[in-house]
PDB file of C-alpha atoms in Angstrom:
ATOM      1  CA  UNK M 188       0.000   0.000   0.000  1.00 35.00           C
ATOM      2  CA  UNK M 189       1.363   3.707  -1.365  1.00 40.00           C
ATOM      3  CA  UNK M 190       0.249   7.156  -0.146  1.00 46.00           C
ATOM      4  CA  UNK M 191      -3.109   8.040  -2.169  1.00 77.00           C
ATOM      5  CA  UNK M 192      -0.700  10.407  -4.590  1.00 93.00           C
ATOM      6  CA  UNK M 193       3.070  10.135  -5.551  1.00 97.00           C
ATOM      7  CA  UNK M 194       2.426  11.022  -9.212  1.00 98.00           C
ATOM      8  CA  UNK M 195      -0.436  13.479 -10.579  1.00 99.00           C
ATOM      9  CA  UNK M 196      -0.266  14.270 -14.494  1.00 99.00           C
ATOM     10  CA  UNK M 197      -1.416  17.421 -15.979  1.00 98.00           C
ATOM     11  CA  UNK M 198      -3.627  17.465 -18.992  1.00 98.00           C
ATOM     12  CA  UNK M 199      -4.979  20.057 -20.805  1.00 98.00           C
ATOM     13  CA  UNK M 200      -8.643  19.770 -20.724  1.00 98.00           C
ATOM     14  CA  UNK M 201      -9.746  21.128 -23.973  1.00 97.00           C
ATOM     15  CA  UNK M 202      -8.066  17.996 -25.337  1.00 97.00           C
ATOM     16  CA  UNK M 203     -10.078  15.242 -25.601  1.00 97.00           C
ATOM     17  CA  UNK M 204      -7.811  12.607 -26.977  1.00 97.00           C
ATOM     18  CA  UNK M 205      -5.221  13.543 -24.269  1.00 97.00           C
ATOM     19  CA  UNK M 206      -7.341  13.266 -21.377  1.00 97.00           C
ATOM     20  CA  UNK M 207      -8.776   9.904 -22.281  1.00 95.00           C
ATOM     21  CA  UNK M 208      -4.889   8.511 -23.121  1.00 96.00           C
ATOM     22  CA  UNK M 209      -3.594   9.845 -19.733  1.00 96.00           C
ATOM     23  CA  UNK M 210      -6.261   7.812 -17.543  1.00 95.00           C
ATOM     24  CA  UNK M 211      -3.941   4.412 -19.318  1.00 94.00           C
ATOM     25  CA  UNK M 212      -0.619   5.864 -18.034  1.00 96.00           C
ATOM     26  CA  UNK M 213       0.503   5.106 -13.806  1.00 95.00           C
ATOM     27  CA  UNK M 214      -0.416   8.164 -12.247  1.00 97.00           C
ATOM     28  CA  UNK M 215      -2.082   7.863  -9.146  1.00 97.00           C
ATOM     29  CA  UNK M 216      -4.101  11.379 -10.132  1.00 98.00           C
ATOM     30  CA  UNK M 217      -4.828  13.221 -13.513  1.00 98.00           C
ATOM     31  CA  UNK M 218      -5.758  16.556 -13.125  1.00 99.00           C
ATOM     32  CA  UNK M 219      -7.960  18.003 -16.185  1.00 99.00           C
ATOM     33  CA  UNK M 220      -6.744  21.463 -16.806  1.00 98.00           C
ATOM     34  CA  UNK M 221      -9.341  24.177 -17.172  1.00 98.00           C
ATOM     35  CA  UNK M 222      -6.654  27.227 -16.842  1.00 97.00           C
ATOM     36  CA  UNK M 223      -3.525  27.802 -18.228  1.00 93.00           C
ATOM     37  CA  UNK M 224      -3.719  24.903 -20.997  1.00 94.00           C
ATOM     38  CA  UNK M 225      -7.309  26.199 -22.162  1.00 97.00           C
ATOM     39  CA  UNK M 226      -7.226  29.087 -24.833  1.00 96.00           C
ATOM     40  CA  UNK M 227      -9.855  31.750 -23.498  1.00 96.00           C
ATOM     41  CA  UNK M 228     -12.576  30.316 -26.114  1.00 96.00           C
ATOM     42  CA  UNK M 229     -11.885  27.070 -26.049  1.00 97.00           C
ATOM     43  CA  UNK M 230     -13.329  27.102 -21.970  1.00 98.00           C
ATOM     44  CA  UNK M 231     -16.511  26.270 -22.377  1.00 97.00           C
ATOM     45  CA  UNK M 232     -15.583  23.210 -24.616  1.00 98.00           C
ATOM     46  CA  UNK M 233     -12.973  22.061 -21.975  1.00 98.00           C
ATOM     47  CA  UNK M 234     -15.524  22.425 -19.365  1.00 98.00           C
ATOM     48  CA  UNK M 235     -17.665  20.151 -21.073  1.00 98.00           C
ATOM     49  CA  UNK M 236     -15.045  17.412 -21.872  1.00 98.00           C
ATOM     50  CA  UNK M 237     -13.872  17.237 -18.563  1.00 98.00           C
ATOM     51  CA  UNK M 238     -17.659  16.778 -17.297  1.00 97.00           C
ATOM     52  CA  UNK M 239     -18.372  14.001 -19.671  1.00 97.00           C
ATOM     53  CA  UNK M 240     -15.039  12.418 -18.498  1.00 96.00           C
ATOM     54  CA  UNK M 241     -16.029  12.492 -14.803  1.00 96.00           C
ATOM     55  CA  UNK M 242     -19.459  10.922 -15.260  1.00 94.00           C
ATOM     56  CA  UNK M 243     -17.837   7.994 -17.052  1.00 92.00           C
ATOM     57  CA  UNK M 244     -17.232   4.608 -14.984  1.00 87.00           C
ATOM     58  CA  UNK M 245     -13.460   5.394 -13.004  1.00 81.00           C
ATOM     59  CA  UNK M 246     -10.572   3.026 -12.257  1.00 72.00           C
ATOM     60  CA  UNK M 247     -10.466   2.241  -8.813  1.00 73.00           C
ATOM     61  CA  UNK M 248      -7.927   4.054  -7.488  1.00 82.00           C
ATOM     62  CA  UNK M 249      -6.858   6.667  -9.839  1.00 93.00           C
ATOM     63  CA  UNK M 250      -7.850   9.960  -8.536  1.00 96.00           C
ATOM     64  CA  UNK M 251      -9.499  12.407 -11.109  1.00 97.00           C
ATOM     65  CA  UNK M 252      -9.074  16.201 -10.394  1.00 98.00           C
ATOM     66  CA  UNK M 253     -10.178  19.475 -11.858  1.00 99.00           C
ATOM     67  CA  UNK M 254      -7.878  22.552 -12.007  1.00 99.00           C
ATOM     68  CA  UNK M 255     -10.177  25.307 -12.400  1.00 98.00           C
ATOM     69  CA  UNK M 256      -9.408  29.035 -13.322  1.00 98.00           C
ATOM     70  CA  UNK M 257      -9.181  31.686 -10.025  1.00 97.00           C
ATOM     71  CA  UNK M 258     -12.926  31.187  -8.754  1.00 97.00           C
ATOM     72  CA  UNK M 259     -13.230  34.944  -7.225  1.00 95.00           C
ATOM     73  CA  UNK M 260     -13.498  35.437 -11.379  1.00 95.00           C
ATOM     74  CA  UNK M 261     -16.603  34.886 -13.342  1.00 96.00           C
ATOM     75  CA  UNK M 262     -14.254  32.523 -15.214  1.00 98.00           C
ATOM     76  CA  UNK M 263     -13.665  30.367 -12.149  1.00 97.00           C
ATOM     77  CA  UNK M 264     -17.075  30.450 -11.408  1.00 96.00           C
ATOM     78  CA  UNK M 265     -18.457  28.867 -14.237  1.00 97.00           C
ATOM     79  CA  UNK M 266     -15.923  26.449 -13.596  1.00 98.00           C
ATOM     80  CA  UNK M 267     -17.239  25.363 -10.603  1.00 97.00           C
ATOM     81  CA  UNK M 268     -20.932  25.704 -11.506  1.00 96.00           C
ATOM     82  CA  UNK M 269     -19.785  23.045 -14.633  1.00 97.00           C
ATOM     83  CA  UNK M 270     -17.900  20.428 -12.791  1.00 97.00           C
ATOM     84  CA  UNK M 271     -18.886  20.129  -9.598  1.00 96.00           C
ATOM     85  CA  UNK M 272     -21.767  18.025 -10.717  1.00 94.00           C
ATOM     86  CA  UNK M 273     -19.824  15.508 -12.430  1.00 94.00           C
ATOM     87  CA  UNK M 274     -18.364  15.194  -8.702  1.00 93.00           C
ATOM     88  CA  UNK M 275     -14.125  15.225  -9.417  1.00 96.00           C
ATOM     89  CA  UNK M 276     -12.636  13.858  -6.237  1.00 95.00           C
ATOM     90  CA  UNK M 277     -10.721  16.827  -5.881  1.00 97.00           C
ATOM     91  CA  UNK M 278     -10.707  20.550  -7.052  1.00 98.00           C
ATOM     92  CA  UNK M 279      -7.444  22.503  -7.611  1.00 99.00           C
ATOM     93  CA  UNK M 280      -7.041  26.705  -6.859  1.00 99.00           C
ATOM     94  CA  UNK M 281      -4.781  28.598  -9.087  1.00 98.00           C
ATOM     95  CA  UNK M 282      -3.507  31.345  -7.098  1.00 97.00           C
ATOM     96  CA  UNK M 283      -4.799  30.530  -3.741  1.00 98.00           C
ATOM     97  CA  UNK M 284      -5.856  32.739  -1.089  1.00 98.00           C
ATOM     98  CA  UNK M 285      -8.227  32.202   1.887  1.00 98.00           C
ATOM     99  CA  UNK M 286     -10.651  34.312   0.289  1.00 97.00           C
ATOM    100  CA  UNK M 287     -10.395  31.642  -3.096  1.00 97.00           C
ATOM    101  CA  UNK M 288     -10.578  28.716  -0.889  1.00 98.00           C
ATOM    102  CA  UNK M 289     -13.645  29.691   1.296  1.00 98.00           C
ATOM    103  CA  UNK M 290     -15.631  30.736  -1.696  1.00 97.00           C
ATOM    104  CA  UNK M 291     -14.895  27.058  -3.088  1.00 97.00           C
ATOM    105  CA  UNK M 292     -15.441  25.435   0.065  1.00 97.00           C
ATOM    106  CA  UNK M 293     -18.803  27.115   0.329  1.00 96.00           C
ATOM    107  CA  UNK M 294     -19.748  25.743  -3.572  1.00 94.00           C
ATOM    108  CA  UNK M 295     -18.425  21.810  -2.893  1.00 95.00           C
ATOM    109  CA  UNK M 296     -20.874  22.243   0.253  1.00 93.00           C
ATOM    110  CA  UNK M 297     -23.535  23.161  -2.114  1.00 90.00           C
ATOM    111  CA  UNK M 298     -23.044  20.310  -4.800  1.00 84.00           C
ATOM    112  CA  UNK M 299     -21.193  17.364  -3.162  1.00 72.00           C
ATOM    113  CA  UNK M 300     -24.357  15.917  -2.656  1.00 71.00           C
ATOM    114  CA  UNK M 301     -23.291  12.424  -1.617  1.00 68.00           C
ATOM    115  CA  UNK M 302     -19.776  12.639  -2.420  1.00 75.00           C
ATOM    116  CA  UNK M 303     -16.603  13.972  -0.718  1.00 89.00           C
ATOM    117  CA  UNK M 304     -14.778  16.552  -2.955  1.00 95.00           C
ATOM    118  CA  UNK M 305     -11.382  17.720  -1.352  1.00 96.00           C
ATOM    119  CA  UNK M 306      -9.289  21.191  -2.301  1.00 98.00           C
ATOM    120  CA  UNK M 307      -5.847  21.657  -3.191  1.00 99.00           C
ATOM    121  CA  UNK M 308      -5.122  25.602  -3.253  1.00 99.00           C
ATOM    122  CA  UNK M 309      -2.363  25.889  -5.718  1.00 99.00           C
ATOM    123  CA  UNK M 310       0.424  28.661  -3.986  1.00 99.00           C
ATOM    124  CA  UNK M 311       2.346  30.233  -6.626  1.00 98.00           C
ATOM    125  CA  UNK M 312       1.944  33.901  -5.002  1.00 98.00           C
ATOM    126  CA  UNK M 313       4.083  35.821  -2.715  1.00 98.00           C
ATOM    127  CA  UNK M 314       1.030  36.623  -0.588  1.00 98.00           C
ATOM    128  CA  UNK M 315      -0.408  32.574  -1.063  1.00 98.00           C
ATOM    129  CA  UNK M 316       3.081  31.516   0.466  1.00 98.00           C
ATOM    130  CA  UNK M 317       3.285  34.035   3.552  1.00 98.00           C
ATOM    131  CA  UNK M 318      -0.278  33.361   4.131  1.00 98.00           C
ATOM    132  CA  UNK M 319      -0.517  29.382   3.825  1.00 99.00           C
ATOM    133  CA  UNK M 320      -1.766  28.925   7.312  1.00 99.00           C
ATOM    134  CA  UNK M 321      -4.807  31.175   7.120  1.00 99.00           C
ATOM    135  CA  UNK M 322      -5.322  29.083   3.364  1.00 99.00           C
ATOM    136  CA  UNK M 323      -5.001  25.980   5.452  1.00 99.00           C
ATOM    137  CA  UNK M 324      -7.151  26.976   8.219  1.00 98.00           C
ATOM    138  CA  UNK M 325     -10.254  28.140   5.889  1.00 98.00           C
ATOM    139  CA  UNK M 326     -11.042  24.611   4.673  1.00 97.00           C
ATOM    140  CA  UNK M 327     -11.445  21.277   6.615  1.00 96.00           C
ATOM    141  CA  UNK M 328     -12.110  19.948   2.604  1.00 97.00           C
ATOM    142  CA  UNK M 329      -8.021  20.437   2.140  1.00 98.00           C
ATOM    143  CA  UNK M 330      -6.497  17.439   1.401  1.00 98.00           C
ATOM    144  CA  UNK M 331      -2.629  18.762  -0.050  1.00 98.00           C
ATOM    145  CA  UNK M 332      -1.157  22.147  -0.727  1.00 99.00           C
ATOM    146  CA  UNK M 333       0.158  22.023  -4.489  1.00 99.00           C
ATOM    147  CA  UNK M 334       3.491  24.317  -5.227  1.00 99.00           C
ATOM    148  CA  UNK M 335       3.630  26.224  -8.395  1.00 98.00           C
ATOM    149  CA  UNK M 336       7.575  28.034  -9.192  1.00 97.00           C
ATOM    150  CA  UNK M 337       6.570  29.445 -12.584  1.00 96.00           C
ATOM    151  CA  UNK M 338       4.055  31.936 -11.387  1.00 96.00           C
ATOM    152  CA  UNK M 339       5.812  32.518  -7.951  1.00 97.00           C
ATOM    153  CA  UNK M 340       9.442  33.457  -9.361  1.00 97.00           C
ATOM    154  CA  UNK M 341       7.610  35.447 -12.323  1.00 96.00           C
ATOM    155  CA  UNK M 342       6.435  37.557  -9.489  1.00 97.00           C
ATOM    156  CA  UNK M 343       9.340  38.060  -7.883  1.00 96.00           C
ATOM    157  CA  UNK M 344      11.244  38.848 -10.914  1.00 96.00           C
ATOM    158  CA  UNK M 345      14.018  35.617 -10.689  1.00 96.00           C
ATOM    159  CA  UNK M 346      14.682  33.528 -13.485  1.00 94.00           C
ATOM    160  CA  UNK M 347      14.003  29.715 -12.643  1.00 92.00           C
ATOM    161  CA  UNK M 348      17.205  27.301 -13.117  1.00 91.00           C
ATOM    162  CA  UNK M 349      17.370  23.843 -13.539  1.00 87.00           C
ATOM    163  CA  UNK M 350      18.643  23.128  -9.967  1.00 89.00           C
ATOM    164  CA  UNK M 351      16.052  24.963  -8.593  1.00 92.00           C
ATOM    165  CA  UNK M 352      17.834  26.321  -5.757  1.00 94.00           C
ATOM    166  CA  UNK M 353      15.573  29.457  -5.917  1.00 96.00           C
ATOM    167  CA  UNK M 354      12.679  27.668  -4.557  1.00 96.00           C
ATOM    168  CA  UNK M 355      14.484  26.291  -1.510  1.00 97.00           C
ATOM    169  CA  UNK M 356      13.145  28.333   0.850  1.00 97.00           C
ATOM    170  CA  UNK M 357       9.335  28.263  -0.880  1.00 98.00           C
ATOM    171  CA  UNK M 358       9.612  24.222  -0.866  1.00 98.00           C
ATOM    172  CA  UNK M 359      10.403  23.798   2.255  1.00 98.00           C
ATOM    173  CA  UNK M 360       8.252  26.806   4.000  1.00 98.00           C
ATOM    174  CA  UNK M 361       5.188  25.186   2.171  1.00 99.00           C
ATOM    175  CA  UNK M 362       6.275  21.497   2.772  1.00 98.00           C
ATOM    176  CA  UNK M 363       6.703  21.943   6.652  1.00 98.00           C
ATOM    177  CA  UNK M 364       3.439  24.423   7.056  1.00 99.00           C
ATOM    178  CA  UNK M 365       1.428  21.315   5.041  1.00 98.00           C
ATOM    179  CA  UNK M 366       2.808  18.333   6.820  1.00 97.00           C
ATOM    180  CA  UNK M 367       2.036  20.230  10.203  1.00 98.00           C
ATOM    181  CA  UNK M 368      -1.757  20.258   8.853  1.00 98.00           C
ATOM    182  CA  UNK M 369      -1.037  16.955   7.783  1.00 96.00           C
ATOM    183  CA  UNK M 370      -1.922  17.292   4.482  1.00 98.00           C
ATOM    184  CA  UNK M 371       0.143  16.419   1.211  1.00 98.00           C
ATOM    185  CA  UNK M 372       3.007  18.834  -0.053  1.00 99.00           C
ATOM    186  CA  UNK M 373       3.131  18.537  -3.498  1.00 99.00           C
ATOM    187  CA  UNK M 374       5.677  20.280  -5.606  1.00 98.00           C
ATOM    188  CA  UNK M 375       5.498  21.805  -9.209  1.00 98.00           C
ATOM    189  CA  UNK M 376       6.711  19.912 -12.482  1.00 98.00           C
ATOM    190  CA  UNK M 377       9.525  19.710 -14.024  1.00 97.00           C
ATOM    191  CA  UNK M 378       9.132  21.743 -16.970  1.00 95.00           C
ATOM    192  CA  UNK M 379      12.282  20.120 -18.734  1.00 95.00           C
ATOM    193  CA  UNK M 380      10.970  16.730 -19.636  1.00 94.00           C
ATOM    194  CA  UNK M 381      13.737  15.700 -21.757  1.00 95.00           C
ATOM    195  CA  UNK M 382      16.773  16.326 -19.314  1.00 96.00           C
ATOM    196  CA  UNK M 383      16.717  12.771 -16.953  1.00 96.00           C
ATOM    197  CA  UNK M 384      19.303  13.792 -14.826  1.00 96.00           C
ATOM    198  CA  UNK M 385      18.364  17.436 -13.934  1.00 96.00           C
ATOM    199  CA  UNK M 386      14.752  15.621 -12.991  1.00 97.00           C
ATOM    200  CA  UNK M 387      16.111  12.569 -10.949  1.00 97.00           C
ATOM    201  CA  UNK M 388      18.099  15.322  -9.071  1.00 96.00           C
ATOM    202  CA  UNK M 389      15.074  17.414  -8.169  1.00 97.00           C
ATOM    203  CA  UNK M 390      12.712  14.346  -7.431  1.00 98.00           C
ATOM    204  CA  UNK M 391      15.871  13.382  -4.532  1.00 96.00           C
ATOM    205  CA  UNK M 392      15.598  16.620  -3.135  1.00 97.00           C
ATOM    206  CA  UNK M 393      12.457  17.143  -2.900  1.00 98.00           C
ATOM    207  CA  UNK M 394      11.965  13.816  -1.051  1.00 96.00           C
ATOM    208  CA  UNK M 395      14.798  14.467   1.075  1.00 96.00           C
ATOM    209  CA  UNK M 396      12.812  17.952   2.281  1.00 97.00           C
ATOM    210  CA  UNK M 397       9.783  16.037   3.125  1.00 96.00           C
ATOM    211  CA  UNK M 398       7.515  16.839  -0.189  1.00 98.00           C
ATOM    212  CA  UNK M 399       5.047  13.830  -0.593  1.00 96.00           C
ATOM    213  CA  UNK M 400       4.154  13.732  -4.382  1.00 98.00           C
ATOM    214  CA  UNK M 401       5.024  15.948  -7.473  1.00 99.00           C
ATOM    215  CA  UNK M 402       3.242  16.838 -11.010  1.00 99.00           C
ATOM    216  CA  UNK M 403       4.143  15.676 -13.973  1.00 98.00           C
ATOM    217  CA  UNK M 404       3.611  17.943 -17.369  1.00 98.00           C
ATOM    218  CA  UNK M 405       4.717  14.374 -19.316  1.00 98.00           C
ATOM    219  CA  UNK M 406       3.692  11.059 -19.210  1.00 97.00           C
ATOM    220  CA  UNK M 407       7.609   9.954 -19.356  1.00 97.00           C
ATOM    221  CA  UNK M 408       8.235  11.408 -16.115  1.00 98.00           C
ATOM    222  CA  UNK M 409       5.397   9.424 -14.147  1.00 98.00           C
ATOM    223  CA  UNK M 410       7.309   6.020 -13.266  1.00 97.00           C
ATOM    224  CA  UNK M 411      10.654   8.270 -11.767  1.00 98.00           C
ATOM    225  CA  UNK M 412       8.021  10.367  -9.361  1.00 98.00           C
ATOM    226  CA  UNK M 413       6.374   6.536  -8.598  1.00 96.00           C
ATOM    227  CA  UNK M 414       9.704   5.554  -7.668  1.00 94.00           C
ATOM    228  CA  UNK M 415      10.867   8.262  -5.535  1.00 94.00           C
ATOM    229  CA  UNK M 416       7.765   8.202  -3.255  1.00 93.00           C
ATOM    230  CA  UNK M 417       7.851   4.569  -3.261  1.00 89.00           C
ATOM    231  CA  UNK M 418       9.928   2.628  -0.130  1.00 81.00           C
ATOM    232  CA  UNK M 419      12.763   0.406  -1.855  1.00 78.00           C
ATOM    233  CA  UNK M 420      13.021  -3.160  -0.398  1.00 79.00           C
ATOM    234  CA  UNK M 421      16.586  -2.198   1.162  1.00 86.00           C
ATOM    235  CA  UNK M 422      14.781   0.589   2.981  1.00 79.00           C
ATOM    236  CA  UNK M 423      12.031  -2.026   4.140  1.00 85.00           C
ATOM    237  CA  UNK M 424      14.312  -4.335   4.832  1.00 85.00           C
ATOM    238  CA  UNK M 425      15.935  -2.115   7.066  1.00 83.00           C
ATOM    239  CA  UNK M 426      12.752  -0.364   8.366  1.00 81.00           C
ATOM    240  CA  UNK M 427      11.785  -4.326   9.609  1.00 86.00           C
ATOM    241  CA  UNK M 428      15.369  -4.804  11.448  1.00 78.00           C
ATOM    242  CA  UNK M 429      15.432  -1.777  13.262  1.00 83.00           C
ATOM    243  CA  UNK M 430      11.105  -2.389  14.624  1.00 82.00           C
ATOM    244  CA  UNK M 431      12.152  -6.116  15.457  1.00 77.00           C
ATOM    245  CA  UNK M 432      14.951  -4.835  17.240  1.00 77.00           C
ATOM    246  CA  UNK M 433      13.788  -1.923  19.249  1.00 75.00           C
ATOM    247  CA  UNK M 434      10.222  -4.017  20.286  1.00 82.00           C
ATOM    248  CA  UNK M 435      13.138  -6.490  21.967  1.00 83.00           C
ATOM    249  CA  UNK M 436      14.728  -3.852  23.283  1.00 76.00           C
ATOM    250  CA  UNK M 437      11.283  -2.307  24.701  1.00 81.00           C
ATOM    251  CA  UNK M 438      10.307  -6.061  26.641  1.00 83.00           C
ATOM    252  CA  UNK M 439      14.017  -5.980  27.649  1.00 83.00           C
ATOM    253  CA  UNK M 440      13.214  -2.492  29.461  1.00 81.00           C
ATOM    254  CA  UNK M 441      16.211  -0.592  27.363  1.00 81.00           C
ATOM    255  CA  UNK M 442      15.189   2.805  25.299  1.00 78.00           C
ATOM    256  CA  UNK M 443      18.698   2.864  23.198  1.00 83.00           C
ATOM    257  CA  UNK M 444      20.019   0.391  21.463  1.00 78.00           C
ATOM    258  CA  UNK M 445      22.600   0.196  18.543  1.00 84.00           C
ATOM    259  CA  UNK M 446      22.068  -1.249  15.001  1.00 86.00           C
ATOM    260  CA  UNK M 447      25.581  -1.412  12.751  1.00 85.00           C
ATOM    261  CA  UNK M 448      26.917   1.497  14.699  1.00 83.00           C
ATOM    262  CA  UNK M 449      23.845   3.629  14.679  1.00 86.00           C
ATOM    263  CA  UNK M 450      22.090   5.002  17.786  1.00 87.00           C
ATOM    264  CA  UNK M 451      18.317   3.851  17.487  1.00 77.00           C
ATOM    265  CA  UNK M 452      15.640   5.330  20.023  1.00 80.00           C
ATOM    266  CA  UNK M 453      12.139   5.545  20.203  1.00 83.00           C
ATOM    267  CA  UNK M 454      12.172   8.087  16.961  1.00 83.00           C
ATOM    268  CA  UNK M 455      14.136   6.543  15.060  1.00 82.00           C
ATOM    269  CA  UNK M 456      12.009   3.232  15.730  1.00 80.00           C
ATOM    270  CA  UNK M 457       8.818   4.997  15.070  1.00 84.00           C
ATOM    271  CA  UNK M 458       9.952   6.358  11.780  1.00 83.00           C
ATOM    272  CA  UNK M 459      10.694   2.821  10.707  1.00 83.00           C
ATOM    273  CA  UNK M 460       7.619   1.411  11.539  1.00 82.00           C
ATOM    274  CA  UNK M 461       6.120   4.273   9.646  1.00 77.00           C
ATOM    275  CA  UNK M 462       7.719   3.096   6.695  1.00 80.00           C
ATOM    276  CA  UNK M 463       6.374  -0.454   7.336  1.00 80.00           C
ATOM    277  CA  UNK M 464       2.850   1.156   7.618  1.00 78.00           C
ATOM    278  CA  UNK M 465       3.243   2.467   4.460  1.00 74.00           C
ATOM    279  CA  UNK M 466       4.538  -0.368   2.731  1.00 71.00           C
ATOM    280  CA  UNK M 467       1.483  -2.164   3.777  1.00 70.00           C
ATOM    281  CA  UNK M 468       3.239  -3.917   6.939  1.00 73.00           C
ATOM    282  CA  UNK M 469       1.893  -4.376  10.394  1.00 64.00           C
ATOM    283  CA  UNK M 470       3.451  -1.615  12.240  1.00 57.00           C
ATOM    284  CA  UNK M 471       5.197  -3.007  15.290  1.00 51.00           C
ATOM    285  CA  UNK M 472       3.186  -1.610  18.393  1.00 55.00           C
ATOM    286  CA  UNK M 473       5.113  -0.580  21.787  1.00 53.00           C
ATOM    287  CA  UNK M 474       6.812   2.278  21.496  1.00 57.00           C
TER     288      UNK M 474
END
């Protein structure tokens, strides 16, 4: 068993042989774009598409969401007035703000009829980033914060590089405010499909800052996001020895012990049983 999302591929929905081929591909979520992929009068067209997607029988499992256009615009609006009853599972907010997120909220009240439909506000705004805990606090229908660079560094007027080190401090302000809400922290796509490397680099760092899942503008890039939210035998195999080990330790009344030269406490032990939990292993109870 995997987190709900790892991957979640973009698709423009005014495209209706695209959005049909990316429900095949591995993604654990394909989010129909209504905004920046959608010429101005192609909108209404998209709107429909999407709709006629959402009513049609789903794959277990694969999340289907909506990025709409900024709902305190008639634009959005409409958006929301289309979709919403062809029930997505989830909603995304360009440009979020508390103000965008409580106006949705108060439309999903209004149309979810039977059927839970969660928010994502999309921060890619100076203001959406120092803000993010109001954002967070106007919903209980948030289920991840989404990161978006290109808007964000467009704002501030810095050019975006391949090793992305000018969104250090945005990653990890918005990873650590979303985890502490304990929702997901996804980060924005790699716009450079082609360049491997560059992309296996960011997906490592990412992880190693916390993030939980990341978009994908290309099908290519789905199974190397997969990967790098998915536990590796070596680090369940490990996970297992150092839960067996402590829960010993625990009977034996000792809170330390030492595993190949490593100090292991009661974190470090919870943490691996974590990773057990999310490999679909009993987690190892007593500590």
């Amino acid at each position: 068993m995997q987190a709900k999302r790892r991957s979640m591929l973009y698709v423009p929905g005014s495209d209706p042989k695209k959005c049909l081929k990316a429900l095949m591909f591995n993604s654990d979520s394909v989010i129909f774009d209504l905004e920046d992929a959608v010429a101005p009068d192609q909108k209404e067209f998209a709107r429909q598409t999407v709709c006629e997607l959402l009513k049609a029988p789903r794959e277990t499992g694969k999340e289907l969401v909506v990025r709409v256009n900024q709902v305190s615009d008639s634009v959005g609006m409409e958006d929301l007035k289309a979709i919403l009853p062809c029930k997505p599972d989830t909603v995304i907010l360009p440009k979020a703000s508390a103000r965008e997120v409580t106006i949705a909220d108060t439309f999903v009240t209004i149309f979810r009829e039977d059927r839970e439909i969660g928010l994502i506000p999309l921060i890619e705004t100076m203001h959406g980033l120092v803000t993010l805990r109001e954002i967070l606090n106007s919903s209980d229908k948030i289920t991840g914060v989404q990161f978006g660079a290109e808007d964000l560094t467009k704002e501030m007027g810095i050019r975006r590089t391949a090793q992305g080190k000018e969104l250090s401090y945005a990653r990890s302000e918005l990873t650590f405010i979303a985890r502490s809400f304990g929702v997901d922290a996804i980060d924005t796509p790699y716009v450079d499909y082609r360049d491997v490397e560059g992309f296996e680099q960011d997906l490592a760092y990412i992880r190693s800052i916390g993030m939980t899942a990341k978009t994908a503008i290309h099908p290519s890039q789905i199974e190397k996001i997969n990967q790098a939210f998915t536990f590796s035998e070596r680090d369940i195999a490990e996970a297992k020895e150092i839960v067996e080990a402590f829960e010993k330790a625990v009977q034996q009344g000792l809170g330390v012990i030492s595993i190949n030269g490593k100090m292991v406490d009661a974190p470090v032990a919870k943490r691996a049983a974590d990773v057990l939990a999310s490999a679909g292993l009993n987690e190892v109870k007593g500590f």
